[in-house]
Short mmCIF file of C-alpha atoms in Angstrom, two decimals:
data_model
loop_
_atom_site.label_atom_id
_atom_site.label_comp_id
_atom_site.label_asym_id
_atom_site.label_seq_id
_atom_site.Cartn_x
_atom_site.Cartn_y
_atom_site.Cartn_z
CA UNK A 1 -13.65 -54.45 51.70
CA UNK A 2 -9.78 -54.47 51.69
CA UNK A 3 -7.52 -52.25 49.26
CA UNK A 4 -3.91 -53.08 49.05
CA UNK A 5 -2.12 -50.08 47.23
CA UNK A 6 1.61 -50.83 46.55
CA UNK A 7 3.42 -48.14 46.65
CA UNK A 8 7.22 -47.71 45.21
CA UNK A 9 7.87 -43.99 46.12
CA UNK A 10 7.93 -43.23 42.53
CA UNK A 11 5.93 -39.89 40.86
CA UNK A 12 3.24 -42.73 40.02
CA UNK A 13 2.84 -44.15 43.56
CA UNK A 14 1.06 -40.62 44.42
CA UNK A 15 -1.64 -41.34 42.06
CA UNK A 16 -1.78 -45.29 43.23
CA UNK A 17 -2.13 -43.98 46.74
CA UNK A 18 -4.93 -41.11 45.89
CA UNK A 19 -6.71 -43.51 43.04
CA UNK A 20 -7.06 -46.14 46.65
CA UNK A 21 -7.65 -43.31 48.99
CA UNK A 22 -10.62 -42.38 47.19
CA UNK A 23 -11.80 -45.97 46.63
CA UNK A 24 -11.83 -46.77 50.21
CA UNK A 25 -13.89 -43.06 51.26
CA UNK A 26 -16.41 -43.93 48.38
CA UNK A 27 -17.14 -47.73 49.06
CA UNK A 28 -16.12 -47.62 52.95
CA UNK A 29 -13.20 -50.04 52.34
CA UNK A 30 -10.09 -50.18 54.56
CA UNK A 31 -6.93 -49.12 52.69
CA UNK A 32 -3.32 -50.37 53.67
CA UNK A 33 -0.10 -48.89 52.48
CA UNK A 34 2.54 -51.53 51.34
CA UNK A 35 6.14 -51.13 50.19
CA UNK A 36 7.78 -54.29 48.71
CA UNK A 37 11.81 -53.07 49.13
CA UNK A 38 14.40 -54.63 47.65
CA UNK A 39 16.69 -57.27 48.90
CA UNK A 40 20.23 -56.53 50.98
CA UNK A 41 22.54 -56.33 47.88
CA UNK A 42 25.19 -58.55 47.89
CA UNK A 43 28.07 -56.34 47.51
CA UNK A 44 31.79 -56.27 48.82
CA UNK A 45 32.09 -54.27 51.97
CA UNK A 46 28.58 -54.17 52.48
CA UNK A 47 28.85 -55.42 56.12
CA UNK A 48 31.90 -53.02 56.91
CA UNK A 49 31.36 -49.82 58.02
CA UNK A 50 32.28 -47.32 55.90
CA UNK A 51 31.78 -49.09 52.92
CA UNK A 52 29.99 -48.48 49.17
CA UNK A 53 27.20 -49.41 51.08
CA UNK A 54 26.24 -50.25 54.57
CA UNK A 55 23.62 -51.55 56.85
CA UNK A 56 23.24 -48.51 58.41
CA UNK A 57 22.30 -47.16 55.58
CA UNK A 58 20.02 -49.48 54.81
CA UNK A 59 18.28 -49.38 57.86
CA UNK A 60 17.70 -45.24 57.56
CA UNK A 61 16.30 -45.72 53.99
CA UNK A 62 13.97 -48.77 55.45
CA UNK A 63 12.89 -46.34 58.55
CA UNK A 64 12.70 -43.14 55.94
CA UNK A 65 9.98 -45.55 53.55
CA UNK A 66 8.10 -46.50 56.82
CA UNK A 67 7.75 -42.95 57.56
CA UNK A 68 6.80 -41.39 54.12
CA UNK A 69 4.08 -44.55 54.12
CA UNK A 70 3.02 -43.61 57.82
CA UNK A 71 2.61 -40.10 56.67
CA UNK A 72 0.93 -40.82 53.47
CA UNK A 73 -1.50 -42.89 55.84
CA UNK A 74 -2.31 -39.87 57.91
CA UNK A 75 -3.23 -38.58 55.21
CA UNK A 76 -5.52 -40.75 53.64
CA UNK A 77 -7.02 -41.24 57.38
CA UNK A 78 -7.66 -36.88 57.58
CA UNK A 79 -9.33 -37.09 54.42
CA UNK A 80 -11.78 -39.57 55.80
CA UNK A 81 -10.17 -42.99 54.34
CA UNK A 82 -10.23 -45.87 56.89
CA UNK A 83 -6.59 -46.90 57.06
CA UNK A 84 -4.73 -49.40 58.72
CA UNK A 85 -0.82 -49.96 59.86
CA UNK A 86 1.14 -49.56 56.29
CA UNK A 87 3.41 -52.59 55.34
CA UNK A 88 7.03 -52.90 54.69
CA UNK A 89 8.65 -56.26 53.91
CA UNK A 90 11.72 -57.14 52.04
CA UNK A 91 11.74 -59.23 49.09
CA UNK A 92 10.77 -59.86 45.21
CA UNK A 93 8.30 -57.14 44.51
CA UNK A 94 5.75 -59.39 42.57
CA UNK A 95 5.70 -62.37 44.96
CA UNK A 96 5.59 -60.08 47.85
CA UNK A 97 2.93 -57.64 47.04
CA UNK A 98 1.42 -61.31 46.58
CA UNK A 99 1.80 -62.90 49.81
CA UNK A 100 0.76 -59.65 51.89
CA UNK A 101 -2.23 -59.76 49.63
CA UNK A 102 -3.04 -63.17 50.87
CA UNK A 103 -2.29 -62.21 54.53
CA UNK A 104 -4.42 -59.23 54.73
CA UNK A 105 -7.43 -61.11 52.44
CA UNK A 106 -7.54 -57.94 50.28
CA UNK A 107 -9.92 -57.89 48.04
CA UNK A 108 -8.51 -55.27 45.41
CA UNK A 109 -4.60 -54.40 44.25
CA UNK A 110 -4.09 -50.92 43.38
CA UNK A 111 -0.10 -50.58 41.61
CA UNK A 112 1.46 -48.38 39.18
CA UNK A 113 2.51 -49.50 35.72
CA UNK A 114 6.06 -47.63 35.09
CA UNK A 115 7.20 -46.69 31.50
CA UNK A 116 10.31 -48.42 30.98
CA UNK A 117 11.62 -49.09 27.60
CA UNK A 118 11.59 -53.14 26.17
CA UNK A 119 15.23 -53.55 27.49
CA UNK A 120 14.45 -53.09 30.99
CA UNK A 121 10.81 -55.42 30.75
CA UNK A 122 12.67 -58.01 29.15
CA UNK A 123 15.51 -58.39 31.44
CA UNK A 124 13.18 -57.61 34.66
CA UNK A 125 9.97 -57.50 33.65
CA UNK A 126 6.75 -55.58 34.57
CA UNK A 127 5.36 -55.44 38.07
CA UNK A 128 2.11 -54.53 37.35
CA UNK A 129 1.91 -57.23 34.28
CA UNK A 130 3.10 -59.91 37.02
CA UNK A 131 0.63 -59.17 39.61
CA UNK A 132 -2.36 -58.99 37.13
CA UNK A 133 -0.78 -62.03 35.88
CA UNK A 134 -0.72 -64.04 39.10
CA UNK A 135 -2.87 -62.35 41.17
CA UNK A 136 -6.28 -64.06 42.71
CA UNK A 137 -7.73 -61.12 43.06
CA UNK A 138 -8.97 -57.67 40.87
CA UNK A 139 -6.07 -55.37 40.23
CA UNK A 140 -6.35 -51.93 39.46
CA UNK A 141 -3.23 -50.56 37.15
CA UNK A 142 -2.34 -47.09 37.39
CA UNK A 143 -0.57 -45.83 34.71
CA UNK A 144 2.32 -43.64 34.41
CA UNK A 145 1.44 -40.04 33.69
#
Protein backbone atom coordinates (compact mmCIF):
# COMPACT_ATOMS: atom_id res chain seq x y z
CA UNK A 1 0.00 0.00 0.00
CA UNK A 2 0.96 3.62 -1.01
CA UNK A 3 0.09 6.87 1.14
CA UNK A 4 0.53 10.17 -0.51
CA UNK A 5 0.36 12.90 2.31
CA UNK A 6 0.43 16.48 0.85
CA UNK A 7 1.90 18.58 2.85
CA UNK A 8 1.70 22.65 2.66
CA UNK A 9 3.96 23.58 5.68
CA UNK A 10 0.99 24.91 7.38
CA UNK A 11 0.12 24.13 11.44
CA UNK A 12 -2.30 21.43 9.74
CA UNK A 13 0.32 19.68 7.55
CA UNK A 14 1.86 18.32 11.03
CA UNK A 15 -1.20 16.44 11.72
CA UNK A 16 -1.53 15.30 7.78
CA UNK A 17 2.01 14.06 8.10
CA UNK A 18 1.52 12.18 11.71
CA UNK A 19 -2.34 11.04 10.75
CA UNK A 20 -0.05 9.13 7.40
CA UNK A 21 2.88 8.29 9.51
CA UNK A 22 0.82 6.25 11.64
CA UNK A 23 -1.22 4.75 8.78
CA UNK A 24 1.75 3.44 7.05
CA UNK A 25 3.44 1.78 10.72
CA UNK A 26 -0.09 0.21 11.37
CA UNK A 27 -0.97 -1.31 7.85
CA UNK A 28 2.86 -1.59 6.61
CA UNK A 29 2.21 0.94 3.78
CA UNK A 30 4.95 3.10 2.23
CA UNK A 31 4.42 6.82 2.93
CA UNK A 32 5.79 9.67 0.56
CA UNK A 33 6.03 13.30 1.44
CA UNK A 34 4.75 15.70 -1.38
CA UNK A 35 4.76 19.50 -1.61
CA UNK A 36 2.75 20.98 -4.55
CA UNK A 37 4.56 24.81 -4.58
CA UNK A 38 3.35 27.44 -6.27
CA UNK A 39 4.15 28.74 -9.65
CA UNK A 40 7.18 31.49 -10.46
CA UNK A 41 5.02 34.68 -10.01
CA UNK A 42 4.94 36.79 -12.74
CA UNK A 43 6.07 39.96 -11.34
CA UNK A 44 8.22 43.02 -12.61
CA UNK A 45 11.84 42.61 -11.70
CA UNK A 46 11.45 39.19 -10.85
CA UNK A 47 14.38 38.06 -13.09
CA UNK A 48 16.69 41.04 -11.87
CA UNK A 49 18.65 40.71 -9.09
CA UNK A 50 17.82 42.66 -6.42
CA UNK A 51 14.39 42.86 -7.10
CA UNK A 52 10.76 42.50 -5.02
CA UNK A 53 11.46 39.13 -5.69
CA UNK A 54 14.09 36.97 -7.21
CA UNK A 55 15.05 33.59 -8.37
CA UNK A 56 17.41 33.22 -5.89
CA UNK A 57 15.07 33.47 -3.61
CA UNK A 58 13.00 31.22 -4.95
CA UNK A 59 15.36 28.63 -5.26
CA UNK A 60 16.36 28.86 -1.20
CA UNK A 61 12.61 28.63 -0.28
CA UNK A 62 12.30 25.48 -2.91
CA UNK A 63 15.67 23.88 -1.25
CA UNK A 64 14.35 25.06 2.49
CA UNK A 65 10.68 22.91 1.62
CA UNK A 66 12.84 19.94 0.32
CA UNK A 67 14.64 19.96 3.49
CA UNK A 68 11.83 20.43 6.14
CA UNK A 69 10.06 17.38 3.91
CA UNK A 70 13.46 15.36 4.02
CA UNK A 71 13.52 15.91 7.70
CA UNK A 72 9.95 15.26 8.35
CA UNK A 73 10.77 11.90 6.41
CA UNK A 74 13.48 10.97 8.84
CA UNK A 75 11.25 11.19 11.02
CA UNK A 76 8.50 9.20 10.03
CA UNK A 77 11.34 6.51 8.93
CA UNK A 78 12.86 6.57 13.08
CA UNK A 79 9.50 5.99 14.19
CA UNK A 80 9.29 2.86 12.14
CA UNK A 81 7.20 4.27 8.96
CA UNK A 82 8.50 2.92 5.61
CA UNK A 83 9.22 6.10 3.67
CA UNK A 84 10.34 6.89 0.42
CA UNK A 85 12.16 10.08 -1.43
CA UNK A 86 9.56 13.12 -0.56
CA UNK A 87 8.24 15.05 -3.70
CA UNK A 88 8.45 18.59 -4.73
CA UNK A 89 7.00 19.79 -8.04
CA UNK A 90 5.78 23.12 -9.12
CA UNK A 91 2.40 23.75 -10.24
CA UNK A 92 -1.58 23.99 -9.49
CA UNK A 93 -1.89 22.35 -6.14
CA UNK A 94 -5.07 20.23 -7.03
CA UNK A 95 -3.93 18.92 -10.44
CA UNK A 96 -0.56 18.27 -9.10
CA UNK A 97 -1.13 16.45 -5.93
CA UNK A 98 -3.19 14.59 -8.81
CA UNK A 99 -0.71 13.64 -11.28
CA UNK A 100 2.03 12.54 -8.58
CA UNK A 101 -0.81 10.46 -7.28
CA UNK A 102 -1.06 8.75 -10.57
CA UNK A 103 2.76 8.43 -10.90
CA UNK A 104 3.43 6.85 -7.65
CA UNK A 105 -0.05 4.48 -7.96
CA UNK A 106 -0.94 5.59 -4.40
CA UNK A 107 -3.54 4.10 -3.12
CA UNK A 108 -4.67 6.69 -0.33
CA UNK A 109 -4.44 10.85 -0.21
CA UNK A 110 -3.91 12.17 3.12
CA UNK A 111 -4.39 16.52 2.90
CA UNK A 112 -5.44 19.11 5.21
CA UNK A 113 -8.69 21.02 4.87
CA UNK A 114 -7.73 24.84 5.86
CA UNK A 115 -10.36 27.21 7.43
CA UNK A 116 -10.64 30.00 5.17
CA UNK A 117 -13.60 32.20 5.16
CA UNK A 118 -16.29 31.97 1.81
CA UNK A 119 -14.32 34.88 0.13
CA UNK A 120 -11.19 33.09 -0.21
CA UNK A 121 -13.13 29.39 -1.37
CA UNK A 122 -14.99 31.22 -3.79
CA UNK A 123 -12.34 33.07 -5.52
CA UNK A 124 -9.74 29.99 -5.10
CA UNK A 125 -11.42 27.34 -3.89
CA UNK A 126 -10.75 24.35 -1.53
CA UNK A 127 -7.88 21.95 -2.02
CA UNK A 128 -9.04 19.30 -0.13
CA UNK A 129 -12.80 19.66 -1.72
CA UNK A 130 -10.93 19.46 -5.28
CA UNK A 131 -8.96 16.44 -4.68
CA UNK A 132 -11.90 14.48 -3.05
CA UNK A 133 -13.67 15.86 -5.92
CA UNK A 134 -11.43 14.55 -8.70
CA UNK A 135 -9.52 12.15 -7.15
CA UNK A 136 -9.57 8.20 -8.29
CA UNK A 137 -8.61 7.22 -5.28
CA UNK A 138 -9.72 7.33 -1.17
CA UNK A 139 -8.79 10.61 0.39
CA UNK A 140 -8.37 11.16 3.86
CA UNK A 141 -9.20 15.04 4.97
CA UNK A 142 -7.58 16.35 7.88
CA UNK A 143 -9.12 19.08 9.34
CA UNK A 144 -7.92 22.23 10.70
CA UNK A 145 -7.55 22.22 14.46
Amino acid sequence: MKILACVDFSPAASAVVELAGRLAIESGATVTLMHAAAPEPSLVGYDEPGGPASIVDRVHELSDEVSEMTRQTDDLAQRGATTSDPILRVGPTTETILEVADEIEADLIVVARHRHGPLHNLLLGNTAEAVVRHSKRPVVVVPAS
